[in-house]
Tab-separated table of C-alpha atoms and ligand atoms in Angstrom:
chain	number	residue	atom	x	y	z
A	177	UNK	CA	95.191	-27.242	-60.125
A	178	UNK	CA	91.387	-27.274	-59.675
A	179	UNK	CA	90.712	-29.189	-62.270
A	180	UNK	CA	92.666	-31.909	-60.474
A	181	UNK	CA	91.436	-31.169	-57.195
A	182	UNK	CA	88.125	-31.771	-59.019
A	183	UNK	CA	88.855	-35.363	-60.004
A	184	UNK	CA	90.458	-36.040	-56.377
A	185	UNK	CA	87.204	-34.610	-54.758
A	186	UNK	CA	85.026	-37.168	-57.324
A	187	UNK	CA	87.142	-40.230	-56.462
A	188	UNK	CA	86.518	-39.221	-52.623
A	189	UNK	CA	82.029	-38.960	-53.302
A	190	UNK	CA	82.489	-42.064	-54.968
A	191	UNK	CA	84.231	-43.546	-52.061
A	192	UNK	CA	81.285	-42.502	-50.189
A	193	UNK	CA	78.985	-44.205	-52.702
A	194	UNK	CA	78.306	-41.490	-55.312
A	195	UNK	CA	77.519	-41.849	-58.934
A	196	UNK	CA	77.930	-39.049	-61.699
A	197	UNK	CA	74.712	-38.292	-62.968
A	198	UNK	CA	74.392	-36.317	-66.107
A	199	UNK	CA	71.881	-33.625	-65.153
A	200	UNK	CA	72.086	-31.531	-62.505
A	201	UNK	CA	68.228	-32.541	-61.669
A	202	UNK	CA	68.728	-35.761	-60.761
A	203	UNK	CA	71.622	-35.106	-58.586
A	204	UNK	CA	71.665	-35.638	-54.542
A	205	UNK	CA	74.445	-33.648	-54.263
A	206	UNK	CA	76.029	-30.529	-56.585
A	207	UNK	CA	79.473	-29.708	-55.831
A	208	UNK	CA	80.828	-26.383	-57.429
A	209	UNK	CA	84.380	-26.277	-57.479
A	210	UNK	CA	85.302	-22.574	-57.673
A	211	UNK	CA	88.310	-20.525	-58.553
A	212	UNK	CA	88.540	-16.801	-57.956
A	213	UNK	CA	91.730	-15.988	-59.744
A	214	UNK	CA	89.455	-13.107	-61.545
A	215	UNK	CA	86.000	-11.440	-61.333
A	216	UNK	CA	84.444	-13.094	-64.641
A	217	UNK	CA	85.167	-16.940	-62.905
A	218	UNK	CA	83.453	-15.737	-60.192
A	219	UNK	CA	80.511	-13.844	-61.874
A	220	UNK	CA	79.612	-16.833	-63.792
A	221	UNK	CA	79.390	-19.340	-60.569
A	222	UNK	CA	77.331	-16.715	-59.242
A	223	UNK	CA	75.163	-17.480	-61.696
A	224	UNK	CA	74.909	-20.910	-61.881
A	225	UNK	CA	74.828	-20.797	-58.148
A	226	UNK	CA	71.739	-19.127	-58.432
A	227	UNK	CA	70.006	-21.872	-60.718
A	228	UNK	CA	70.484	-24.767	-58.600
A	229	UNK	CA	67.855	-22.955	-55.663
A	230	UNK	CA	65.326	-23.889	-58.207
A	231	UNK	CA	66.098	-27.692	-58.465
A	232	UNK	CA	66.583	-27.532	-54.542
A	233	UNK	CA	62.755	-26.049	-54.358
A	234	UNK	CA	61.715	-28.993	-56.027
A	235	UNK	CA	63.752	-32.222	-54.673
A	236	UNK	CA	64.501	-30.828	-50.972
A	237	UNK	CA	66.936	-33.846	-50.004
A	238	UNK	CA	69.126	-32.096	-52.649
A	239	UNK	CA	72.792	-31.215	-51.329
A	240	UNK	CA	74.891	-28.283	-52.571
A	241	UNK	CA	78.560	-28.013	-52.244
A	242	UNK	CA	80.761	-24.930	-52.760
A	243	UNK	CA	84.236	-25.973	-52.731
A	244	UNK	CA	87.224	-24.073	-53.927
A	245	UNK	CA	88.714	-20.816	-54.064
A	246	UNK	CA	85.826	-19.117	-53.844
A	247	UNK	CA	84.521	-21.282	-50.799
A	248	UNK	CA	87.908	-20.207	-48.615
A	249	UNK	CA	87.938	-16.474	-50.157
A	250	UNK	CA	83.984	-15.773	-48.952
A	251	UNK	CA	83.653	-18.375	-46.467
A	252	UNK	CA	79.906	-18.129	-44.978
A	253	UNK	CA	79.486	-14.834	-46.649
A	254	UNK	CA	78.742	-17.476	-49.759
A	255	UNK	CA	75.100	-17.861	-47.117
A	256	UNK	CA	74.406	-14.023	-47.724
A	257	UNK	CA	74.191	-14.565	-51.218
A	258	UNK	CA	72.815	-18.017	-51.388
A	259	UNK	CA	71.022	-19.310	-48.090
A	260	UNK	CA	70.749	-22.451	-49.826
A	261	UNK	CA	73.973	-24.053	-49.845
A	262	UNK	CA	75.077	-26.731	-47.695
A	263	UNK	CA	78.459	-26.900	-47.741
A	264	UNK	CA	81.326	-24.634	-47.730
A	265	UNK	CA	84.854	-26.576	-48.400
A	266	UNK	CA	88.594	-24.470	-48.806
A	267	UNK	CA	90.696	-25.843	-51.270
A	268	UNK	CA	92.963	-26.945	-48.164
A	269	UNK	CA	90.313	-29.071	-46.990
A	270	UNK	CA	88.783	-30.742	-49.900
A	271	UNK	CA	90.059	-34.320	-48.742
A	272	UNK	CA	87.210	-33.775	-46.125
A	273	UNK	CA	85.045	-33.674	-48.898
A	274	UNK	CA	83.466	-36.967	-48.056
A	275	UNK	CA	83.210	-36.374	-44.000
A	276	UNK	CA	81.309	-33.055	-44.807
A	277	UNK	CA	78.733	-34.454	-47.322
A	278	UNK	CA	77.929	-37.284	-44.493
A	279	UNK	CA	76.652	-34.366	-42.251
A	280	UNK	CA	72.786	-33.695	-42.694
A	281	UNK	CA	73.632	-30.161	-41.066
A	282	UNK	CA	75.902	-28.543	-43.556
A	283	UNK	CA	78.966	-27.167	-42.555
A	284	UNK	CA	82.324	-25.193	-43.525
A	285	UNK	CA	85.704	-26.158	-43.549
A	286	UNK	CA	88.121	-23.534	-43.919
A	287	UNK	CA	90.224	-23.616	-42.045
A	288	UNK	CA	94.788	-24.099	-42.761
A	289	UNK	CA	95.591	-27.528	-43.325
A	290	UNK	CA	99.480	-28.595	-43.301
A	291	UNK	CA	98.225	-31.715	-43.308
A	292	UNK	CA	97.476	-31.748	-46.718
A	293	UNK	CA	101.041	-32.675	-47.775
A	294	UNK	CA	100.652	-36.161	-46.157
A	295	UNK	CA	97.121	-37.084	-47.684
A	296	UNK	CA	96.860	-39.563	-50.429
A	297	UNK	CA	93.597	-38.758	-52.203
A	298	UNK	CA	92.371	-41.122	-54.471
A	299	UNK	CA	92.184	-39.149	-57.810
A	300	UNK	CA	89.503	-40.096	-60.426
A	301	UNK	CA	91.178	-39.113	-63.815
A	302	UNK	CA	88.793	-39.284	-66.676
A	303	UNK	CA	91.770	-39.593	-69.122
A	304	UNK	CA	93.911	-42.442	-68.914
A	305	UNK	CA	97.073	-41.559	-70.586
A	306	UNK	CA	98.296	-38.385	-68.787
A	307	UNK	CA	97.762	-37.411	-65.365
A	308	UNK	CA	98.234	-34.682	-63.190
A	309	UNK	CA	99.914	-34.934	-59.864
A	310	UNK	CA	100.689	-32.389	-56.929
A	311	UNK	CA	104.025	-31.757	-56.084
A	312	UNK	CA	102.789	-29.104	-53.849
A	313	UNK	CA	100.150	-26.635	-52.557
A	314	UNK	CA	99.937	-23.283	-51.653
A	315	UNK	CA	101.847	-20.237	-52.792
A	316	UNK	CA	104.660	-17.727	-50.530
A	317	UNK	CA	105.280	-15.031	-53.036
A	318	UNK	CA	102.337	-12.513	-52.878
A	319	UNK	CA	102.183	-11.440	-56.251
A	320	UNK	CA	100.585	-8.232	-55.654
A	321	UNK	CA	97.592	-8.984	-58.601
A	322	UNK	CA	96.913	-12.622	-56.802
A	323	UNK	CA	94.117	-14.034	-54.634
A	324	UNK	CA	96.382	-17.885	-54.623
A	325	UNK	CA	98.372	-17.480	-51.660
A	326	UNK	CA	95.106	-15.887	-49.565
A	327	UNK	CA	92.788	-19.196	-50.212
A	328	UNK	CA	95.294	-21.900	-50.909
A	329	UNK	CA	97.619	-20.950	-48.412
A	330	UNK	CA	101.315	-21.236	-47.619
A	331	UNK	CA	103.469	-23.610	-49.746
A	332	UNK	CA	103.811	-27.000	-48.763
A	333	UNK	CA	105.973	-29.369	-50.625
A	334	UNK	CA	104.982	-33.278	-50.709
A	335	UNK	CA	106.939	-35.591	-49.698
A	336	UNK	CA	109.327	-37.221	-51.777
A	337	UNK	CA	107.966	-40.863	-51.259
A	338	UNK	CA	104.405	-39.670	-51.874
A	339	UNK	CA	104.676	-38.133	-55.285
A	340	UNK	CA	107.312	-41.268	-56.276
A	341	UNK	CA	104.728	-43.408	-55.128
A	342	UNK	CA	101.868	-42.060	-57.007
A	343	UNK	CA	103.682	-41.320	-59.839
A	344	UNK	CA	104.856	-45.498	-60.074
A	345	UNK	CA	101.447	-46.232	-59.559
A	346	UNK	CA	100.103	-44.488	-62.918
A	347	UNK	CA	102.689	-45.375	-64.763
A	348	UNK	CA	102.316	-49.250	-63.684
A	349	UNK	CA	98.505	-49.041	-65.020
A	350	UNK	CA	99.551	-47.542	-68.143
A	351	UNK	CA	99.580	-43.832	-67.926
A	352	UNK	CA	102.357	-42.399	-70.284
A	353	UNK	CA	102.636	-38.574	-69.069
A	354	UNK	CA	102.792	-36.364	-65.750
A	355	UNK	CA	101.835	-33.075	-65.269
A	356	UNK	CA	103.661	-32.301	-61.997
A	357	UNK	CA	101.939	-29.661	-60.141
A	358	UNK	CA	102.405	-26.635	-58.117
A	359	UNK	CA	101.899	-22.664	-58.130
A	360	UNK	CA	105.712	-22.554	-58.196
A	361	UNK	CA	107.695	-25.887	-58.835
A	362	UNK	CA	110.657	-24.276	-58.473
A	363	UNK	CA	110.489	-23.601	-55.116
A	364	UNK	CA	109.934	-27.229	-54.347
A	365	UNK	CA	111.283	-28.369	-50.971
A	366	UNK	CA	110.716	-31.819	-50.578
A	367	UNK	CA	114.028	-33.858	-49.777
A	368	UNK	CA	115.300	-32.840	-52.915
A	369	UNK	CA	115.071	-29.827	-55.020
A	370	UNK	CA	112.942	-29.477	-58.048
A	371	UNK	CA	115.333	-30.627	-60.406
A	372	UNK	CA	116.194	-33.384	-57.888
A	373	UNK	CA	112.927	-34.722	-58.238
A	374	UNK	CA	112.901	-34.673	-61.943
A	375	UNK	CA	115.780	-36.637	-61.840
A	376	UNK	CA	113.491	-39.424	-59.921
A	377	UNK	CA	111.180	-39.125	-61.716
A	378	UNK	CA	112.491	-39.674	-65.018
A	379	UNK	CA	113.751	-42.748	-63.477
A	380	UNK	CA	110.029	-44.267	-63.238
A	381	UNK	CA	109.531	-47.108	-65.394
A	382	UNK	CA	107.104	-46.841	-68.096
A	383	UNK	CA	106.322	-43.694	-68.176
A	384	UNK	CA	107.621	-41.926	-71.135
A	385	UNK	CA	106.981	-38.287	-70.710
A	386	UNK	CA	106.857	-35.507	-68.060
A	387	UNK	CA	105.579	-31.658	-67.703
A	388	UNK	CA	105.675	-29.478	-64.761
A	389	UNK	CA	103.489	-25.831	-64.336
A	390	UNK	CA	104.105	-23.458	-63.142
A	391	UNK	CA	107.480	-22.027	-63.156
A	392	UNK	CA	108.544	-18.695	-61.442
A	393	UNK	CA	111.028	-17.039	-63.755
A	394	UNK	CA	112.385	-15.435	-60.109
A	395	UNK	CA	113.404	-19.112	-58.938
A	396	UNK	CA	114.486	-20.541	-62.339
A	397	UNK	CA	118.136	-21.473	-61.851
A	398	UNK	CA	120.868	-23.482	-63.705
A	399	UNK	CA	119.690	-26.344	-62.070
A	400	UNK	CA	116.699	-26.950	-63.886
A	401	UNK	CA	117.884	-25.476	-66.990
A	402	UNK	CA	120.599	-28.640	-67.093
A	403	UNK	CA	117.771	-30.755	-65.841
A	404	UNK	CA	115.486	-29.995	-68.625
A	405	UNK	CA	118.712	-30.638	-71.554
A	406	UNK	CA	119.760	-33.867	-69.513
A	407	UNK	CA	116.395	-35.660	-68.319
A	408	UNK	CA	115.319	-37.400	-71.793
A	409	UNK	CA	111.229	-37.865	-70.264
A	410	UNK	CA	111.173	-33.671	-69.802
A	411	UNK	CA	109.380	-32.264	-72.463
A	412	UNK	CA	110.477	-29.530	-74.581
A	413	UNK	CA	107.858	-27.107	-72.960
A	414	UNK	CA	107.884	-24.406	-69.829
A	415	UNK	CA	105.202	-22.340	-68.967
A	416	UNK	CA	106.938	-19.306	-67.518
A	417	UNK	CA	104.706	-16.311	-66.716
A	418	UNK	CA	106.182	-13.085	-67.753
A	419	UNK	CA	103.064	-10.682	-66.876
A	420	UNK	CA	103.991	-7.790	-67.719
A	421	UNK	CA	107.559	-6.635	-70.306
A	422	UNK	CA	107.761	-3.462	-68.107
A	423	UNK	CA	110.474	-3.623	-64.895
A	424	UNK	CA	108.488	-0.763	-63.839
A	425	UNK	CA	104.950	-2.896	-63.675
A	426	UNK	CA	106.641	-5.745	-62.810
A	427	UNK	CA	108.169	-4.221	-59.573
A	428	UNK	CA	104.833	-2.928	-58.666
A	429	UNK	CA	103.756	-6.721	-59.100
A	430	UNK	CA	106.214	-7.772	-56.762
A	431	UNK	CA	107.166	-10.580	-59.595
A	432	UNK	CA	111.170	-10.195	-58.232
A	433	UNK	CA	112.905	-10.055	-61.613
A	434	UNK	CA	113.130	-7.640	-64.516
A	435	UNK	CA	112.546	-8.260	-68.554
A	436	UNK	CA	116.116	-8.079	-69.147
A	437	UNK	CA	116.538	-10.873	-66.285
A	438	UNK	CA	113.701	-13.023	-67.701
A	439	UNK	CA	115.354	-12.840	-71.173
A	440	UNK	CA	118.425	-13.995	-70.115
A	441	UNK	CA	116.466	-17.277	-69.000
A	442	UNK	CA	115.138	-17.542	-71.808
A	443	UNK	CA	118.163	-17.329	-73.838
A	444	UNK	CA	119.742	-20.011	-71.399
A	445	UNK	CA	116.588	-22.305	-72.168
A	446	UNK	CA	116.688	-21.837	-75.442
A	447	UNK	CA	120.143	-22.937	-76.202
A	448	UNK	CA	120.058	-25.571	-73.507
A	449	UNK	CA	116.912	-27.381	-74.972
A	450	UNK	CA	116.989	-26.792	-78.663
A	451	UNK	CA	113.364	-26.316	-80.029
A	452	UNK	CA	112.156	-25.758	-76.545
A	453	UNK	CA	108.628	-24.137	-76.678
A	454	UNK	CA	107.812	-21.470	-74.506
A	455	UNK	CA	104.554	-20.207	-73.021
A	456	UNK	CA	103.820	-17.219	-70.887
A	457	UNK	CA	100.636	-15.564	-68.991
A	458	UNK	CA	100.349	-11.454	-69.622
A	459	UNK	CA	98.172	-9.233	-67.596
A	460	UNK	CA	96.787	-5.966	-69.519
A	461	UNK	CA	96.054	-2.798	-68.168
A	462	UNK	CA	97.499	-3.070	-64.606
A	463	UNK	CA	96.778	-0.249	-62.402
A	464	UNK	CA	99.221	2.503	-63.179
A	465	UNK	CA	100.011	1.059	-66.821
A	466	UNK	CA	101.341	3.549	-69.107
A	467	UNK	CA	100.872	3.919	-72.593
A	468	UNK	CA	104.870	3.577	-72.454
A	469	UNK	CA	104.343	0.386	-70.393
A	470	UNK	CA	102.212	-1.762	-72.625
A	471	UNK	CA	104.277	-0.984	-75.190
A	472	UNK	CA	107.151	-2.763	-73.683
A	473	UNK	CA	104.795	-5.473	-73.059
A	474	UNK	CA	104.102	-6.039	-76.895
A	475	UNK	CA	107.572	-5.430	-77.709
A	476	UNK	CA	108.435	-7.736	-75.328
A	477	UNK	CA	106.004	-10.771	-77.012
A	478	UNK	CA	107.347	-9.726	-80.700
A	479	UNK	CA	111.029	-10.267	-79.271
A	480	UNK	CA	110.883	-13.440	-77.336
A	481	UNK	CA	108.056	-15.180	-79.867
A	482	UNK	CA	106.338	-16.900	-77.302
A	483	UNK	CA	104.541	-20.235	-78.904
A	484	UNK	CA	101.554	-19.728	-77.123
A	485	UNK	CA	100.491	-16.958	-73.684
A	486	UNK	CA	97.490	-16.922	-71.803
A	487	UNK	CA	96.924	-13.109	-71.252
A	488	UNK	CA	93.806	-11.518	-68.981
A	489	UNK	CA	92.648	-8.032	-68.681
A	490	UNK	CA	93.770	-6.994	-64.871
A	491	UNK	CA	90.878	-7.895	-62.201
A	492	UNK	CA	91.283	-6.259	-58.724
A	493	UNK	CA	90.808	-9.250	-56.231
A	494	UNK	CA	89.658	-9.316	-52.056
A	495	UNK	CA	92.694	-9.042	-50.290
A	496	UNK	CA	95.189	-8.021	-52.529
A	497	UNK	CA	97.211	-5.145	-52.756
A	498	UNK	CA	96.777	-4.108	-56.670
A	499	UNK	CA	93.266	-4.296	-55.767
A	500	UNK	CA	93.694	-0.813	-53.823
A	501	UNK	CA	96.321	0.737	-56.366
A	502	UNK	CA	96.642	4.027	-57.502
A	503	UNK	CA	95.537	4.354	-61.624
A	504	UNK	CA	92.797	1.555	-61.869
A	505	UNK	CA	92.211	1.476	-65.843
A	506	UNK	CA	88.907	1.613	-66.857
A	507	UNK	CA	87.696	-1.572	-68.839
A	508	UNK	CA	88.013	-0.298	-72.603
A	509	UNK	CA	91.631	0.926	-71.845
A	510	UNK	CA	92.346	-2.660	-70.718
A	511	UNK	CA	90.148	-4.521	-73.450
A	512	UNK	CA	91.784	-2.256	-76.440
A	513	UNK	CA	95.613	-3.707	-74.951
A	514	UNK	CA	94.391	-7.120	-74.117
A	515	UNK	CA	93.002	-7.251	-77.722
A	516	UNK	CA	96.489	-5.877	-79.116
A	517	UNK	CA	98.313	-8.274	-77.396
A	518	UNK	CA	96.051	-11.022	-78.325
A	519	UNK	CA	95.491	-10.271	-82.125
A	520	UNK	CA	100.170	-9.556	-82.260
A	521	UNK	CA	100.154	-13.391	-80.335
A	522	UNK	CA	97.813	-15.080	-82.448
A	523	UNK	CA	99.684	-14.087	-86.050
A	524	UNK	CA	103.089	-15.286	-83.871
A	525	UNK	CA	101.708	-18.828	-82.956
A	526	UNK	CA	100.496	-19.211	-86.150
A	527	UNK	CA	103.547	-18.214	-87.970
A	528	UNK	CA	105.762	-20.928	-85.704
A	529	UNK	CA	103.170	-23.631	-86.199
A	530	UNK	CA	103.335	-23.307	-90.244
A	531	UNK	CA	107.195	-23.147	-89.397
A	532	UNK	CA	106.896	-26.920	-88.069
A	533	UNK	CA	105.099	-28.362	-91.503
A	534	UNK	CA	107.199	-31.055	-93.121
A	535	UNK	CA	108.939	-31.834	-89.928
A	536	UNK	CA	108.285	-35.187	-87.868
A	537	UNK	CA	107.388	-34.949	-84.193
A	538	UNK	CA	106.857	-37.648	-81.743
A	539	UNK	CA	102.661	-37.683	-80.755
A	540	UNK	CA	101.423	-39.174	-77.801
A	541	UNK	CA	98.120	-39.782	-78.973
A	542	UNK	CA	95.198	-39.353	-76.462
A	543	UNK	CA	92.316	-40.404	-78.253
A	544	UNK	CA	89.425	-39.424	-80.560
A	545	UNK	CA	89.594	-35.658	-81.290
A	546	UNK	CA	86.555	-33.812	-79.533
A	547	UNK	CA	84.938	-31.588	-81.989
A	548	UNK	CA	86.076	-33.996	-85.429
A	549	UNK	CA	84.773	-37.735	-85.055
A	550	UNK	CA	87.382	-38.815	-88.047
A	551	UNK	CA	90.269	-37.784	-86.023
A	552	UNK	CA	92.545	-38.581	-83.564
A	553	UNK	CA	94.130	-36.117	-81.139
A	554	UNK	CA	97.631	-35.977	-79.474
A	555	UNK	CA	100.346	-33.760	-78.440
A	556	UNK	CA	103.771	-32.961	-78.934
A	557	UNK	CA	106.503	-32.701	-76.302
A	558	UNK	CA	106.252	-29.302	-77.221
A	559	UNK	CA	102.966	-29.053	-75.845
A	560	UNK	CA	101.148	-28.888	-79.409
A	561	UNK	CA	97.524	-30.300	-80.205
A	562	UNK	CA	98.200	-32.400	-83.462
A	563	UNK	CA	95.419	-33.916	-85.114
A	564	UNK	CA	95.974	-36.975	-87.385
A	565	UNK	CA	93.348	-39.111	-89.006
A	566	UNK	CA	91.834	-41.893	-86.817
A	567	UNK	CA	92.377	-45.093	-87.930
A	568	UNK	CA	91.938	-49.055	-86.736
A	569	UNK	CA	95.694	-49.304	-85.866
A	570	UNK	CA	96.237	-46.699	-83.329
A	571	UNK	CA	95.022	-46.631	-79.547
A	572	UNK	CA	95.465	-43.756	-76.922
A	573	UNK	CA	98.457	-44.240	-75.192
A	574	UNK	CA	100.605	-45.003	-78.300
A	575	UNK	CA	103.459	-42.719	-79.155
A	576	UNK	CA	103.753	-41.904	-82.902
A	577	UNK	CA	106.140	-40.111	-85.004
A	578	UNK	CA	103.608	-37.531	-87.334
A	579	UNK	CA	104.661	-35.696	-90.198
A	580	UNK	CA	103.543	-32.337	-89.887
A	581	UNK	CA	101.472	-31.297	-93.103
A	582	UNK	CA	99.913	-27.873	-91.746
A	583	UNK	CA	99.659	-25.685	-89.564
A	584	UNK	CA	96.890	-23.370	-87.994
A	585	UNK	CA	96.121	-20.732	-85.284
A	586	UNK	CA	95.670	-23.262	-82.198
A	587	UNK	CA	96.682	-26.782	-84.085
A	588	UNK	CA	98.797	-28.838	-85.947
A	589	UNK	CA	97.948	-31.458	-88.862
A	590	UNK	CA	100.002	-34.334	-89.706
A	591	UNK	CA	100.084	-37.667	-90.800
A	592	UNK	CA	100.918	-41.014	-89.282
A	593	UNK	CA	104.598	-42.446	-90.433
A	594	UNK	CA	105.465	-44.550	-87.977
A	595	UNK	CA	103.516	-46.290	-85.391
A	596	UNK	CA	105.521	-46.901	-82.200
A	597	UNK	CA	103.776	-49.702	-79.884
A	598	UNK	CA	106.234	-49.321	-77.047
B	620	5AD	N1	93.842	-10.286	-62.842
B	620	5AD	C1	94.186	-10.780	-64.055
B	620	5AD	N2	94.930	-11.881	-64.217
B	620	5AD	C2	95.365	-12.525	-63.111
B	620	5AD	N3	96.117	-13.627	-62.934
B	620	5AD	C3	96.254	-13.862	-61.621
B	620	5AD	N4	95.611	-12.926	-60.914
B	620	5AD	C4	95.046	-12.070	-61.809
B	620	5AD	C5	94.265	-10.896	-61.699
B	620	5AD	N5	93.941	-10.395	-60.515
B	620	5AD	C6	96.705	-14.365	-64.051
B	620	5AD	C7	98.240	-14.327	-64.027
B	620	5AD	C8	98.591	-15.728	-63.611
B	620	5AD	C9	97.452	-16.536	-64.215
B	620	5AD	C10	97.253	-17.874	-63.618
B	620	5AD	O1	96.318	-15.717	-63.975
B	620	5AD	O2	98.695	-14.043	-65.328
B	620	5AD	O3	99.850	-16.147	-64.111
B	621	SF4	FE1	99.723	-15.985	-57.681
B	621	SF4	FE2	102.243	-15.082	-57.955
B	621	SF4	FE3	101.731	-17.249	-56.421
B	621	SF4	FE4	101.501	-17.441	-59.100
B	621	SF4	S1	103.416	-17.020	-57.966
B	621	SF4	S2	100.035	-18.220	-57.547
B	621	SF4	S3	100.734	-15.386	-59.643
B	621	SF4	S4	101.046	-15.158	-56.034
């Protein structure tokens, strides 16, 4: 989600006439785009925060931005910290990102925006085969662990037309994937449902695949599940967030289902969408945890055999009600579980991605792998990085069917048999 608000606020500056620059000491204007879902994210903007006031000291016509999470959570508190800053921007408001930087006196924007639904925000994506695009903003459910719904807001679903209208436009200059996005897709209420929508969407010409995060397991229904097995451009992939496998940590999350409950989903998934890959968040060390408790948590990952989580030690956040619990868990209590839970996870992925060598999987390649120069990089519908030798006769964009010839912690290796220039 910030990451894409990110490109939409650097299509908007260069609307306005700005260029990227690629050191921060030749910039006019800095723009920190901030999230505060925990402590660390925040610690570390701090920080770099703090070494801008240095390259404002010496080029005083020098502009700096906080946008963000962060921006709506401290508001001009950010001042008390850091006098120097300029501009303070919600993440409801960053479509005024343009109007604020054109003010020599600095200013904040905070405040609620419904309007943000209706705004078409001119995106610059810096890859050009998959693309995310907002389906909605905001967030009703109050986890009791979450900052979301206190800086982004209520939920607001975009309009029908919109997303259809941005989605035709990628896929008319060439982009192959969406991402739809929203803090819970499932509650979409645009005209349709959620699975309404991926009905229309799959009914976009030229576009070949699409993905959706983030999924409540609360408001997964039947709906989507026969969406998923009939829609032939949705991937094999869902990123459902279990957080915790204890009904008694999950109640005092306020998640609205229990492990049995999310199981059951998953069951329906999996025999809905055969080889569907599934992905979860965990939090460790929740106030109150129990022994006992994270325990069902790691029994939870060794029965479902996630293919990949995302799992955080618990951070208490402004505003929330965790925050004040009862039973805060001192940090090595929470590193020792997050480390279990992360060292049980990583022999998992790895034993399901050496499960997948000698089979053939469709790859959307996206271009020149990062870190190797002699290969390519793509993914799977289900999700997975696959890297595959780069060669003359494929371009990004191109879907390929790989044979898989190994398989590691965080990738997959294959080779090229059939080049697909659809
Ligand atoms: N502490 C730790 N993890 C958190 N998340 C959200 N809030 C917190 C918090 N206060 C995690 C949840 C969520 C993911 C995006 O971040 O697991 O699904
Ligand atoms: Fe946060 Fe829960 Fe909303 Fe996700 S569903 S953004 S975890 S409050």
């Amino acid at each position: 989600m910030n990451a894409h608000d990110s490109e939409k606020m650097m299509g908007l500056l260069r609307e306005e006439g700005y260029d990227p620059v690629g050191d921060p000491g030749e910039a006019d204007l800095i723009v920190f785009n901030t999230c505060s879902i925990r402590e660390k994210a925040e610690q570390k903007f701090y920080s770099q925060l703090g070494c801008t006031r240095r390259l404002k000291e010496r080029n005083p016509l020098l502009k700096i931005a906080v946008a963000g999470c962060i921006a709506q959570q401290e508001g001009v508190r950010i001042r008390e910290k850091a006098p120097h800053v300029d501009y303070i921007i919600g993440p409801q408001n960053i479509g005024r990102v343009g109007e604020a930087v054109a003010r020599s006196e600095g200013g904040v924007l905070t405040e609620d925006n419904p309007g943000i639904v209706s705004a078409d925000l001119p995106a610059e994506r810096r890859n050009h085969v998959k693309a995310w695009v907002n389906i909605m903003y905001g967030c009703n459910n109050f986890c009791s662990y979450c900052v979301v719904p206190y800086t982004r807001g209520r939920e607001r679903s975009r309009p029908v037309e919109k997303v259809l209208a941005e989605i035709r436009g990628l896929a008319g200059s060439g982009y192959r994937e969406v991402t739809l996005l929203g803090q819970n897709v499932n509650s979409y209420r645009g005209e349709v449902s959620f699975p309404g929508l991926l009905r229309l969407v799959n009914d976009v010409e030229g576009l070949e695949r699409i993905r959706f995060v983030t999924s409540h397991p609360k408001d997964l229904g039947e709906d989507l599940v026969a969406a998923m097995r009939d829609l032939e451009k949705v991937c094999e992939h869902i990123h459902l967030p279990l957080q915790s496998g204890s009904d008694r940590i999950l109640r005092l999350m306020n998640r609205g289902y229990t492990y049995a409950e999310y199981r059951t989903k998953v069951e329906r998934l999996r025999r809905a969408v055969p080889g569907i890959a599934i992905t979860t968040d965990i939090i460790a060390g929740f106030p109150g945890e129990t022994e006992a408790d994270h325990r069902a948590t790691v029994s939870a990952l060794g029965e479902i055999g996630f293919d990949g989580i995302f799992a955080f030690k618990f951070s208490p956040r402004p505003m929330t009600r965790a925050s004040e619990m009862e039973g805060q868990l001192p940090e090595g209590i929470k590193s020792e579980r997050l480390s279990e839970i992360l060292r049980l996870q990583d022999d998992i992925t790895e034993k399901k991605n050496r499960a997948l060598e000698g089979s053939v999987q469709e790859v959307l390649l996206e271009g020149p792998s990062g870190s190797d120069p002699g290969t390519a990089t793509g993914r799977t519908r289900t999700n997975k990085i696959v890297n595959i030798p780069l060669s003359g006769d494929i371009v990004p964009g191109m879907l390929l069917q790989v044979k898989i010839t190994k398989g590691h912690r965080h990738s997959l290796e294959g080779t090229v048999i059939v080049t697909d220039h659809r």
